[in-house]
PDB file of C-alpha atoms in Angstrom:
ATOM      1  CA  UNK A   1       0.000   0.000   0.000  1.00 41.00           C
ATOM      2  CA  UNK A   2       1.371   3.314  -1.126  1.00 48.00           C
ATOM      3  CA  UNK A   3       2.262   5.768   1.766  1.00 54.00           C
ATOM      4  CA  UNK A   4      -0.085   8.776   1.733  1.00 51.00           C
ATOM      5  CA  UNK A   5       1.600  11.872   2.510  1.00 56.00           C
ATOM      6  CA  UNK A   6      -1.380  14.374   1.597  1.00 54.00           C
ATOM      7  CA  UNK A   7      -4.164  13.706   3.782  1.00 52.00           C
ATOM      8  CA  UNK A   8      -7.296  12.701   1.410  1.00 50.00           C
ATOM      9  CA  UNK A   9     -10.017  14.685   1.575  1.00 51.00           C
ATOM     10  CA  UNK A  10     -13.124  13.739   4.505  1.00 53.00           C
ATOM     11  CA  UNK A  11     -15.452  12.065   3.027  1.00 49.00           C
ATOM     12  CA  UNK A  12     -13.694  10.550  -0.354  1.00 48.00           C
ATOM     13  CA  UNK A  13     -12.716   6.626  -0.311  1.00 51.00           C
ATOM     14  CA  UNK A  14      -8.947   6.718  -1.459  1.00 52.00           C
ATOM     15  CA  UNK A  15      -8.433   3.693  -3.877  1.00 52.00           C
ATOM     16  CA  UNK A  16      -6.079   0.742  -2.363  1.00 54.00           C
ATOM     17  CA  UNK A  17      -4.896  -2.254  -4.145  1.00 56.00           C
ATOM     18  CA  UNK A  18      -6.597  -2.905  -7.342  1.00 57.00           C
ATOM     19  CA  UNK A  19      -9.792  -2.851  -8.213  1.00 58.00           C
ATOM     20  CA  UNK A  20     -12.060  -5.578  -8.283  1.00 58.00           C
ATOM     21  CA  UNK A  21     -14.986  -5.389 -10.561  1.00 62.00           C
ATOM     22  CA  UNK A  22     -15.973  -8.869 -11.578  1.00 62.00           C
ATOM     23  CA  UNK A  23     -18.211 -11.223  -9.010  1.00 62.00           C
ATOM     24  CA  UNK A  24     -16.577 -14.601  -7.817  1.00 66.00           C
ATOM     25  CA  UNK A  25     -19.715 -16.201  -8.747  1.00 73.00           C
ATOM     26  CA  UNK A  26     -20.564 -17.733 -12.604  1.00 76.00           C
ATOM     27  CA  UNK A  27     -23.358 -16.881 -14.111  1.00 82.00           C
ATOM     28  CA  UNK A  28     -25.134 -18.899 -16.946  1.00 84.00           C
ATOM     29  CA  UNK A  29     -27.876 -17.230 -19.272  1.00 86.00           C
ATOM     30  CA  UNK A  30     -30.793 -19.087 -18.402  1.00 89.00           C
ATOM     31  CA  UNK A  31     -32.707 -20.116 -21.744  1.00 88.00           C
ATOM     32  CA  UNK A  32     -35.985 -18.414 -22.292  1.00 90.00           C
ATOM     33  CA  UNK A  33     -38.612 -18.449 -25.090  1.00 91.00           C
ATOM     34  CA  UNK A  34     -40.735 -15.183 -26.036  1.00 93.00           C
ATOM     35  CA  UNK A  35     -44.041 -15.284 -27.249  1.00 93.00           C
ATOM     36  CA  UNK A  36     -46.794 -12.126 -28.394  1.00 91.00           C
ATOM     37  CA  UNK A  37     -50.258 -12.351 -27.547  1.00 89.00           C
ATOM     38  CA  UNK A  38     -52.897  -9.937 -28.769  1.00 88.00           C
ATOM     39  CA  UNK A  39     -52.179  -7.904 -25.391  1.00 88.00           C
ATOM     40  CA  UNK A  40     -49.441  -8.887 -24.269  1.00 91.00           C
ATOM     41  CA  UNK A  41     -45.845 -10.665 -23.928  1.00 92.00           C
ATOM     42  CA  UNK A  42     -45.120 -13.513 -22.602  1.00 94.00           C
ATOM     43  CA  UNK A  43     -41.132 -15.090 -21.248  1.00 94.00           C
ATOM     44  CA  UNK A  44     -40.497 -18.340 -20.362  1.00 93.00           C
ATOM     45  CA  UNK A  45     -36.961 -19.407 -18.877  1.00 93.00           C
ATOM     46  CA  UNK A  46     -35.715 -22.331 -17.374  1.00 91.00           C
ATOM     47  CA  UNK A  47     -34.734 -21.730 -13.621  1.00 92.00           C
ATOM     48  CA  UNK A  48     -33.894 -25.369 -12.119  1.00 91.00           C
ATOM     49  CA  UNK A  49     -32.659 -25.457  -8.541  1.00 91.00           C
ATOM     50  CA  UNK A  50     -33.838 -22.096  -8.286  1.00 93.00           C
ATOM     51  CA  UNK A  51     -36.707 -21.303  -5.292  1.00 93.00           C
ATOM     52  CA  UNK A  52     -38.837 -18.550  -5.354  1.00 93.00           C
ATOM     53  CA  UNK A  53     -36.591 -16.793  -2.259  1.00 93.00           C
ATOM     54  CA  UNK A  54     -34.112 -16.707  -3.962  1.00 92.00           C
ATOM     55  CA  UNK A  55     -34.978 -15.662  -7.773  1.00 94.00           C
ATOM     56  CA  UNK A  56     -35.340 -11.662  -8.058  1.00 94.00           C
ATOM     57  CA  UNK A  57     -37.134 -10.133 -10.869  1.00 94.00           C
ATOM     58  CA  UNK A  58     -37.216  -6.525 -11.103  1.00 92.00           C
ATOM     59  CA  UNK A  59     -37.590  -3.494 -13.839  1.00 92.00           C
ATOM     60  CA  UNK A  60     -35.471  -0.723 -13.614  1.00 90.00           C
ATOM     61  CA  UNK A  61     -35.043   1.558 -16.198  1.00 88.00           C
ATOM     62  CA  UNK A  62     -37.096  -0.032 -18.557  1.00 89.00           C
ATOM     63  CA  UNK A  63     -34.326  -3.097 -17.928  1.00 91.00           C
ATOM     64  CA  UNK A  64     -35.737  -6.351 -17.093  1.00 92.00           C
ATOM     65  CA  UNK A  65     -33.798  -8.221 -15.240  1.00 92.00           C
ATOM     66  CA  UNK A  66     -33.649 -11.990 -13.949  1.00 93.00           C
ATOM     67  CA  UNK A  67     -31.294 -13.374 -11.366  1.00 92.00           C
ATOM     68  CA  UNK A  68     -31.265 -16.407  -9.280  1.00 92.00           C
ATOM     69  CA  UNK A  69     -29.038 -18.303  -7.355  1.00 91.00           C
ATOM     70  CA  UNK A  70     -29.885 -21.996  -7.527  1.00 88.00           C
ATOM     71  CA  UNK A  71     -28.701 -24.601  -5.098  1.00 87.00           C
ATOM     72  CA  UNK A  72     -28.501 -28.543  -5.413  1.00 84.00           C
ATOM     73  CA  UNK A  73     -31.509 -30.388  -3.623  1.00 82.00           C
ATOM     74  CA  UNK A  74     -29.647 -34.040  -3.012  1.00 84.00           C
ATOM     75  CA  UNK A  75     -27.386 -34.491   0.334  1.00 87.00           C
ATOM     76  CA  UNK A  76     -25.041 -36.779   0.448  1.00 85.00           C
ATOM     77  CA  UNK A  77     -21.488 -36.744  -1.190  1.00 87.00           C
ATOM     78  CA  UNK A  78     -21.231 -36.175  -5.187  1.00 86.00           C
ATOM     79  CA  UNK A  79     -19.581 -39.526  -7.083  1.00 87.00           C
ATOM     80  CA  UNK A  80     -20.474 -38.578 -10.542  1.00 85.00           C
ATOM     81  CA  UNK A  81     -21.240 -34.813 -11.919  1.00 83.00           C
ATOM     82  CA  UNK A  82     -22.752 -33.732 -15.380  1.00 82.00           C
ATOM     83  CA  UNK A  83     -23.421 -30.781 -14.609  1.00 82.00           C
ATOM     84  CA  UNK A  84     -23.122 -27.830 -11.730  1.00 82.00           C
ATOM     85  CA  UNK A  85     -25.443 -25.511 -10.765  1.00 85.00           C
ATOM     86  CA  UNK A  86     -24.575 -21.990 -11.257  1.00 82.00           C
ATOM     87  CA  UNK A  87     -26.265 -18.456 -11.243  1.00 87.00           C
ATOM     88  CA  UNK A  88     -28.452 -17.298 -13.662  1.00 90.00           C
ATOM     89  CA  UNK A  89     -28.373 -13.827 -14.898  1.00 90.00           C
ATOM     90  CA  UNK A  90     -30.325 -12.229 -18.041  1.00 91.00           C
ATOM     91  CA  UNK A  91     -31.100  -8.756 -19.108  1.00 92.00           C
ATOM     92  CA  UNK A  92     -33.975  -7.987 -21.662  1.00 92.00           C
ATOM     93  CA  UNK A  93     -34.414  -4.394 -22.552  1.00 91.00           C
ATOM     94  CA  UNK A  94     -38.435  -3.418 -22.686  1.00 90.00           C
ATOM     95  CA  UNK A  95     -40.191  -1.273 -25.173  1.00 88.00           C
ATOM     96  CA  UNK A  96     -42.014   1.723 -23.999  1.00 87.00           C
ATOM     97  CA  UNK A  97     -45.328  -0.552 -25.125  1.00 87.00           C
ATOM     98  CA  UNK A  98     -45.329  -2.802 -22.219  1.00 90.00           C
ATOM     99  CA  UNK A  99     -47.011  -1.663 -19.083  1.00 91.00           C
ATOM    100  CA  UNK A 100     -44.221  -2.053 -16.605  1.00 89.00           C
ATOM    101  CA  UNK A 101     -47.021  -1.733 -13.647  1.00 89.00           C
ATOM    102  CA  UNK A 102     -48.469  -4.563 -14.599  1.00 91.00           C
ATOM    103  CA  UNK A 103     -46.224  -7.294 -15.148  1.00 93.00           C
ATOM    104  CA  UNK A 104     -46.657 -10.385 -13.496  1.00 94.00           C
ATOM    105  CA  UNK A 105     -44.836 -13.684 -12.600  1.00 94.00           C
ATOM    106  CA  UNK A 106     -44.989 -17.137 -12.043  1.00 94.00           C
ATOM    107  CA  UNK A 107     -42.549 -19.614 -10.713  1.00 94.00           C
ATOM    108  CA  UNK A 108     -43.629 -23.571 -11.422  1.00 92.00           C
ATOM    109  CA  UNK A 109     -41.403 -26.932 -11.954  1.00 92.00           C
ATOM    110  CA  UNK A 110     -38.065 -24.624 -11.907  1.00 91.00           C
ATOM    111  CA  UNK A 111     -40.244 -22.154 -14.668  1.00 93.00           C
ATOM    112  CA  UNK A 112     -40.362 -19.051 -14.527  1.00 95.00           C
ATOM    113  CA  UNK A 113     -43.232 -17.313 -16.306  1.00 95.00           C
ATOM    114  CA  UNK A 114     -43.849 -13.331 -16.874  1.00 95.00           C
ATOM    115  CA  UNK A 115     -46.245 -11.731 -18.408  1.00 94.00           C
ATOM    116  CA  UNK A 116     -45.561  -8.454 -19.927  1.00 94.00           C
ATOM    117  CA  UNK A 117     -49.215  -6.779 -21.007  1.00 93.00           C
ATOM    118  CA  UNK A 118     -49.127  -4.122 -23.682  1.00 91.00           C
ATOM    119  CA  UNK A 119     -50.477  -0.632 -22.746  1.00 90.00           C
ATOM    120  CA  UNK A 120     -53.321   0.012 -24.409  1.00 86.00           C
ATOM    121  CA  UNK A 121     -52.068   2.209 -26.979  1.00 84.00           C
ATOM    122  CA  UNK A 122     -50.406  -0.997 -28.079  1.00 79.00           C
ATOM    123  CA  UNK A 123     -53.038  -3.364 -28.541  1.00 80.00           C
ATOM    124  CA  UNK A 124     -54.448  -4.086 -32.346  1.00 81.00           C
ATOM    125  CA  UNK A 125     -57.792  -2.178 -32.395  1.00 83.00           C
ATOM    126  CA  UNK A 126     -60.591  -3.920 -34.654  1.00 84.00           C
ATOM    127  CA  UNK A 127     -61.887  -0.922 -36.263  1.00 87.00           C
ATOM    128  CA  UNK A 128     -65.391  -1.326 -37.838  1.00 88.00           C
ATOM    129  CA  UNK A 129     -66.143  -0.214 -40.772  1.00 91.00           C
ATOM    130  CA  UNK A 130     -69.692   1.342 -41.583  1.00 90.00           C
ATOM    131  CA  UNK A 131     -71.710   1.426 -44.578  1.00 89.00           C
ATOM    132  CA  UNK A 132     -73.299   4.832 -45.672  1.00 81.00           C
TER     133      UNK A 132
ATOM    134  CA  UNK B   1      -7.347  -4.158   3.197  1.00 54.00           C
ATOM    135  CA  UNK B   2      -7.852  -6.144   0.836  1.00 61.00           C
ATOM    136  CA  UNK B   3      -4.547  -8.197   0.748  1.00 70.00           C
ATOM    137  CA  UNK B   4      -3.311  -9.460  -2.939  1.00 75.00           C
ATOM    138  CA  UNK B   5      -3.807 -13.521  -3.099  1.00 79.00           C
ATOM    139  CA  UNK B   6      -2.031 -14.654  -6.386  1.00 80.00           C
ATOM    140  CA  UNK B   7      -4.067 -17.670  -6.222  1.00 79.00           C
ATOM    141  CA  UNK B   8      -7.269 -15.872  -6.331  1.00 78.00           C
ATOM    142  CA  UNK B   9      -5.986 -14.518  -9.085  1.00 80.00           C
ATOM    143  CA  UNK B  10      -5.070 -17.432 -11.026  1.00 83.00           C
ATOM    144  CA  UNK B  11      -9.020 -18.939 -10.163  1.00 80.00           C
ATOM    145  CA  UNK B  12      -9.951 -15.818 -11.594  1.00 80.00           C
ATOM    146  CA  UNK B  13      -7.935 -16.131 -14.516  1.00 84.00           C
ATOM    147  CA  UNK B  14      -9.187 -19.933 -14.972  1.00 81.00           C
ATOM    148  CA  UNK B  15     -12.777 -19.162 -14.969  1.00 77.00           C
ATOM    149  CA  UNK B  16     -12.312 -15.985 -17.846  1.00 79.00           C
ATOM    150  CA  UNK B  17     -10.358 -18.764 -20.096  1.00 80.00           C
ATOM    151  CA  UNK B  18     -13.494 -21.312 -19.201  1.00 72.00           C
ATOM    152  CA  UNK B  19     -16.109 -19.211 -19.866  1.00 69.00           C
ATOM    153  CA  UNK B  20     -14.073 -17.883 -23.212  1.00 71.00           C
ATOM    154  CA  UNK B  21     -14.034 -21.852 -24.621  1.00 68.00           C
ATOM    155  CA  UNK B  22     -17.762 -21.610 -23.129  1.00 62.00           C
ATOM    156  CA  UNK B  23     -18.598 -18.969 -25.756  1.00 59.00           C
ATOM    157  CA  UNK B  24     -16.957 -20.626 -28.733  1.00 56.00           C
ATOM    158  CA  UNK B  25     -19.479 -23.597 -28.459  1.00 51.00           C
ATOM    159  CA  UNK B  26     -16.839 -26.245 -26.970  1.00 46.00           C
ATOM    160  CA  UNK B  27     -19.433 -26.706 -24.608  1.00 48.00           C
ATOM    161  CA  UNK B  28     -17.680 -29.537 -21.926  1.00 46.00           C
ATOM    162  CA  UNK B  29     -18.489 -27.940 -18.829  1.00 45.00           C
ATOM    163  CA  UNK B  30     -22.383 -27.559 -17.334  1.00 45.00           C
ATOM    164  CA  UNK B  31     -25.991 -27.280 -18.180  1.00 47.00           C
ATOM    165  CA  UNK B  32     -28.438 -27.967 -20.418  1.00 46.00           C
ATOM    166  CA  UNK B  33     -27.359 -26.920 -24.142  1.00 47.00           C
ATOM    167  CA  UNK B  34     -27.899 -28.649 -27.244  1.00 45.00           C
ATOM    168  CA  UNK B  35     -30.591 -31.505 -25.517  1.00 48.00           C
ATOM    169  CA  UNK B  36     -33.690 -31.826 -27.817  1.00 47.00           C
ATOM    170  CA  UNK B  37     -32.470 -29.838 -30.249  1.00 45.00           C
ATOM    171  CA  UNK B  38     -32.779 -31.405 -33.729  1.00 44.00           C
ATOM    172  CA  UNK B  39     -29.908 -32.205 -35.431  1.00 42.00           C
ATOM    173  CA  UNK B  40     -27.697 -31.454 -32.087  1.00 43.00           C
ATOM    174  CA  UNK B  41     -29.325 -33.468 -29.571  1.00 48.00           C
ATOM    175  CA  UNK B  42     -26.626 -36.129 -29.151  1.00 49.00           C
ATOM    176  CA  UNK B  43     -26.917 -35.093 -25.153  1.00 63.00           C
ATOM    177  CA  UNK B  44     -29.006 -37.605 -22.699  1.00 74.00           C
ATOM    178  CA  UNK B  45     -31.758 -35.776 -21.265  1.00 81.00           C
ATOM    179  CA  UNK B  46     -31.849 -35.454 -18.782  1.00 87.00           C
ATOM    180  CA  UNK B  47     -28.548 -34.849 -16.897  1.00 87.00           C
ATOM    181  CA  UNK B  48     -27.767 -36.371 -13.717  1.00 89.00           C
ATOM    182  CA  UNK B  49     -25.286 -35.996 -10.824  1.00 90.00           C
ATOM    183  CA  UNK B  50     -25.068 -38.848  -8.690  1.00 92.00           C
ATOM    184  CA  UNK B  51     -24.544 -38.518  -4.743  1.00 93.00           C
ATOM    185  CA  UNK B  52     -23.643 -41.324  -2.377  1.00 91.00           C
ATOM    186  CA  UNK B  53     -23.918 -41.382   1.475  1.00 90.00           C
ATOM    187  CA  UNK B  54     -23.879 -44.514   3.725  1.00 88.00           C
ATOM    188  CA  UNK B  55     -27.228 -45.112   3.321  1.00 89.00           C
ATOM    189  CA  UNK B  56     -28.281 -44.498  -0.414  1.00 91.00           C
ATOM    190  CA  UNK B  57     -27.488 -42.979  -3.410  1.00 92.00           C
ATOM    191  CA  UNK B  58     -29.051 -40.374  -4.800  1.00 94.00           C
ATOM    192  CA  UNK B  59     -29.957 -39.078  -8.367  1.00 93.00           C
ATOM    193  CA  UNK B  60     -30.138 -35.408  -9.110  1.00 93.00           C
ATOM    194  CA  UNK B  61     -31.655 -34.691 -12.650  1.00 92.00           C
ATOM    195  CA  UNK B  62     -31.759 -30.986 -13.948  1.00 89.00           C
ATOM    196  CA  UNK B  63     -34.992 -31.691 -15.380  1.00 89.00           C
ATOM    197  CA  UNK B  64     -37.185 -27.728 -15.286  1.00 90.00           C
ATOM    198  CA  UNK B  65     -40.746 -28.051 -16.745  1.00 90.00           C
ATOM    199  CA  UNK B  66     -41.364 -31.659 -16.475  1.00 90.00           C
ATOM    200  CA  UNK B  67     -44.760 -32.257 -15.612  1.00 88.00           C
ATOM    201  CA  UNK B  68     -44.634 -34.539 -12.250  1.00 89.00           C
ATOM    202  CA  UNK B  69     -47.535 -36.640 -13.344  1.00 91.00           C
ATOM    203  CA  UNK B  70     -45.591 -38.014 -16.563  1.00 91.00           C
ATOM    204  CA  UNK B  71     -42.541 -38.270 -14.754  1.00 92.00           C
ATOM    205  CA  UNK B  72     -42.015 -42.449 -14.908  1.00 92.00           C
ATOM    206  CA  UNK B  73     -39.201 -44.273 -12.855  1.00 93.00           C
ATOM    207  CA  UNK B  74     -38.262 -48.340 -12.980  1.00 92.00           C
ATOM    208  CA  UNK B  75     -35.688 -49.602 -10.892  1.00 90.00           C
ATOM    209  CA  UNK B  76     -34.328 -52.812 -11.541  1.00 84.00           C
ATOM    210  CA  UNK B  77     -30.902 -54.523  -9.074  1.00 82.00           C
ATOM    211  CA  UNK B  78     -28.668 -51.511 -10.538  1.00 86.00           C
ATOM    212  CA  UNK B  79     -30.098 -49.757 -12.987  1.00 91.00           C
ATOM    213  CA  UNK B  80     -32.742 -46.806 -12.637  1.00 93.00           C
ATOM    214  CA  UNK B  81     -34.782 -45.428 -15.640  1.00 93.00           C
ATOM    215  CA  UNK B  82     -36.284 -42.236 -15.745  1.00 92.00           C
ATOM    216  CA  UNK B  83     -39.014 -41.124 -18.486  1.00 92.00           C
ATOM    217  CA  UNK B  84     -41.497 -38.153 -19.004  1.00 91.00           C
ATOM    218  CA  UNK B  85     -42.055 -35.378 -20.608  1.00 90.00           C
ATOM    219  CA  UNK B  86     -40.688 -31.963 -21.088  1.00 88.00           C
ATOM    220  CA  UNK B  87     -43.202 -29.338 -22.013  1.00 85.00           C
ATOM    221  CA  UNK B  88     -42.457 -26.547 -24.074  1.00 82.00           C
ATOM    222  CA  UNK B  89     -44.483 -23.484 -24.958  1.00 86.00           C
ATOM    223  CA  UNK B  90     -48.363 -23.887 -24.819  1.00 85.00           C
ATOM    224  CA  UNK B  91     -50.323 -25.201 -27.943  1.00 81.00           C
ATOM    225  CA  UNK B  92     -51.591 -22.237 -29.304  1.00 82.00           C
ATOM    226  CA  UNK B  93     -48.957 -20.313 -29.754  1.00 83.00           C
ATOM    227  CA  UNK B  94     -48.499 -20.273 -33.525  1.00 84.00           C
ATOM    228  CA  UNK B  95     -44.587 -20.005 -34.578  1.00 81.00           C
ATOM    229  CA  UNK B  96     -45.177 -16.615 -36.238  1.00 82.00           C
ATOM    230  CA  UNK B  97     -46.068 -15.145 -32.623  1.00 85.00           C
ATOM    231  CA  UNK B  98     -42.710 -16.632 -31.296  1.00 89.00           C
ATOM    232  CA  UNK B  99     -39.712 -14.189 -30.897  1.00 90.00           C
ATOM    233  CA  UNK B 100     -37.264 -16.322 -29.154  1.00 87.00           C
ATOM    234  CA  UNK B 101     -37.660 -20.189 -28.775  1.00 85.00           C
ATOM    235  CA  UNK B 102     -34.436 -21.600 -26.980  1.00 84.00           C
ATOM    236  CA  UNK B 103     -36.323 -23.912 -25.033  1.00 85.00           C
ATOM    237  CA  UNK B 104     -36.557 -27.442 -26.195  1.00 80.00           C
ATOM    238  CA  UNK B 105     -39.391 -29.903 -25.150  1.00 83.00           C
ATOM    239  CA  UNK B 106     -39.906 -33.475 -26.268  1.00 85.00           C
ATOM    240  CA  UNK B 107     -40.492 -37.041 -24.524  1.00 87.00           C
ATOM    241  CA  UNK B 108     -37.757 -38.328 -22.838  1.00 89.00           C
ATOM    242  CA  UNK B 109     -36.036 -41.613 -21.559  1.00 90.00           C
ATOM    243  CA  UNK B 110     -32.548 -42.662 -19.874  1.00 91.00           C
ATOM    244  CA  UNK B 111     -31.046 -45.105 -18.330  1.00 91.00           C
ATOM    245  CA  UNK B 112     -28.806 -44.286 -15.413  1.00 91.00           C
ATOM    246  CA  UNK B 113     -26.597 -47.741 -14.307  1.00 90.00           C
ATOM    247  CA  UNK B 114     -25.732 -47.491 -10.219  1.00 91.00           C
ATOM    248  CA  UNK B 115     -22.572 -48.244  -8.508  1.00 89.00           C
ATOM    249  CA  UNK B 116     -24.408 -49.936  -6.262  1.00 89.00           C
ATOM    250  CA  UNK B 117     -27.325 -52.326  -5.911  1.00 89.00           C
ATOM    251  CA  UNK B 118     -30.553 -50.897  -4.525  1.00 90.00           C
ATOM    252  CA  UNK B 119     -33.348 -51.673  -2.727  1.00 90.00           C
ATOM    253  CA  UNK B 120     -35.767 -51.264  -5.124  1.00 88.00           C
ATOM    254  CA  UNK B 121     -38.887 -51.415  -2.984  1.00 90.00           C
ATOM    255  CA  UNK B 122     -37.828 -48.349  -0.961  1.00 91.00           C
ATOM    256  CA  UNK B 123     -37.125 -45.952  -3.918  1.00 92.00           C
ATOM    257  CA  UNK B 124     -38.158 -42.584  -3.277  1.00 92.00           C
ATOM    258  CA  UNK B 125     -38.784 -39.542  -5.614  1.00 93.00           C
ATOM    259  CA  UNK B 126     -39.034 -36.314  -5.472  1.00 92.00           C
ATOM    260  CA  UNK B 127     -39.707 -33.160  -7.621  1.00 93.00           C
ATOM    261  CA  UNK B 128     -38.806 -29.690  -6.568  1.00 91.00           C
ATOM    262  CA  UNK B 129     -38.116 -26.438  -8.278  1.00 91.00           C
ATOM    263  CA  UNK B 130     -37.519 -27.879 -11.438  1.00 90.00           C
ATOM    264  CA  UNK B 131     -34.569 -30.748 -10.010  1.00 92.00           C
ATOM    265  CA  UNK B 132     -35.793 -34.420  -9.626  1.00 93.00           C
ATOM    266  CA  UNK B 133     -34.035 -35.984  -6.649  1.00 94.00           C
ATOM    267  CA  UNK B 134     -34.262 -40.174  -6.509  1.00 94.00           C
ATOM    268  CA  UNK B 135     -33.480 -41.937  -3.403  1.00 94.00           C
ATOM    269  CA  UNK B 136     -32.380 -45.390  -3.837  1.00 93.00           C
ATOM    270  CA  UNK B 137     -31.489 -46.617  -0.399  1.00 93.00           C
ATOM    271  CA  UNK B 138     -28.786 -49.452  -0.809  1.00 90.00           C
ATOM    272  CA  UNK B 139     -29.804 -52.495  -0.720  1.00 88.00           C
ATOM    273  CA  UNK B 140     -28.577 -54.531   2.542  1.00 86.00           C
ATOM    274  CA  UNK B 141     -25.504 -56.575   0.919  1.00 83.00           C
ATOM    275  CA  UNK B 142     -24.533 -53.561  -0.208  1.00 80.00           C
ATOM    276  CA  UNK B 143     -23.594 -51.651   2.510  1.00 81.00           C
ATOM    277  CA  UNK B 144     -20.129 -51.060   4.294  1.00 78.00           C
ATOM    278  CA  UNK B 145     -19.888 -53.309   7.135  1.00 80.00           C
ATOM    279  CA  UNK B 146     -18.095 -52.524  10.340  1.00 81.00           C
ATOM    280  CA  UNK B 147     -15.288 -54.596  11.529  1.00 85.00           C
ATOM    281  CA  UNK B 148     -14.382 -54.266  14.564  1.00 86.00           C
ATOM    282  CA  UNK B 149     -10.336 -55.236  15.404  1.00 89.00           C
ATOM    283  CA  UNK B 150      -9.859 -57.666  18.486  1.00 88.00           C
ATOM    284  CA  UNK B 151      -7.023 -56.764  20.062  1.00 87.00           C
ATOM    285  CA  UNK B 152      -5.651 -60.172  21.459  1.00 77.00           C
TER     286      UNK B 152
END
């Protein structure tokens, strides 16, 4: 650590060491299928080993995003291993046409499920057409 | 402080090259790729980790959005075989409504052989957040036996 002979500033963190500025943790993409429905959107992804405690879903800045931490369900000691279970993280950037308010989710069989309505100014209108 | 640990370092530096040979599609490591999908689905489905404790062994299958009901499991001396059913998006959505589909789904069956033989009457399964856990208690031969030194 470098010897400070100017006293820093109150108030401002004075940098040691390096920086770190990645997580220890891996992170996998979860895979997710999108669908459209007359009013709205809908995401599927595939969260195994994730519970709902510990799978956050939030908007922010019109940024979806979904993380989870998943955890193995068997005890004992592991003999054989095709696979590990790691962190998901995915970002999806939202249009201004889906009513952030109203999103909603649902968390089944390791699946999650949102649904993203339109706003109204989105939806298809039927528009009727009159004879004069 | 935070002290300088050149070994955390180096883990650090292992999991950037993994994840680099992740992106280019060598795909040895974890989870749930190329299963189902046509053409590329040389993978068993599902995947499984086996555990062992004194008692049993247990299977751990990353299997998300099986439906528990079609979810079938034989166990013979030292084999277990697990079928069902992974479903995918809902039937009426018509492809032209789809914007991403990286989900597979299909019918599924595989055989896992055990190190061990089982009792098979006193299999148990269970389905939770998307993992399917089996618990094949070992059957009695099986076990480790404790043997006792006499000191003379």
């Amino acid at each position: 650590m470098a010897e400070r002979t100017i006293p820093a500033p109150s108030g401002q963190q004075v940098a040691t060491g390096r920086e770190i500025t990645r997580a220890q943790e891996r992170y996998v993409l979860p895979v997710v299928d999108i669908y459209e429905t007359p009013d709205s959107l809908v995401l599927m992804a595939d969260l195994p080993g994730v519970s709902k405690e510990d799978l956050d879903v939030r908007v922010d800045n019109n940024v979806l995003t979904i993380q989870g931490k998943s955890s193995h369900a068997a005890p004992g000691e592991a003999v054989y291993r095709e696979y590990e279970l790691v962190n998901f993280f995915r970002q999806f950037e939202l249009s201004e046409r889906v009513d952030q308010g109203k999103i909603a989710a649902d968390l089944k069989h390791g699946v999650l499920t949102l649904h993203l309505p339109k706003t109204e100014r989105a939806r298809p209108r039927q528009i009727e057409v009159r004879v004069s | 402080m935070a002290q300088w640990n050149p070994f955390q370092e180096m883990e650090v530096l292992r999991r950037e090259i993994d994840r680099i040979f992740d992106s280019f599609g060598l795909r040895t490591g974890p989870v749930f790729r190329t299963a189902f999908l046509p053409g590329r689905a040389a993978r068993e489905y599902p995947l499984c980790n086996l555990y062992e404790d004194k008692e049993a062994v247990y299977v751990e299958a990353l299997a998300p959005g099986v439906d528990p009901a079609s979810l079938n499991l034989t166990t013979t001396r030292n084999t277990l075989t697990l079928s069902g059913e992974k479903h995918g998006l809902p039937g009426e959505v018509k492809s032209e409504m789809l914007h991403r589909n990286e989900r597979a789904a299909g019918k599924f069956v595989r055989s896992i052989e055990l190190p061990v033989e089982v009792d098979e009457n006193k299999v148990k399964a269970d389905y939770k957040n998307g993992l399917l856990v089996v618990t094949l208690p070992k059957a009695e031969k099986a076990k480790a036996k404790q043997i006792s030194v006499q000191v003379a």
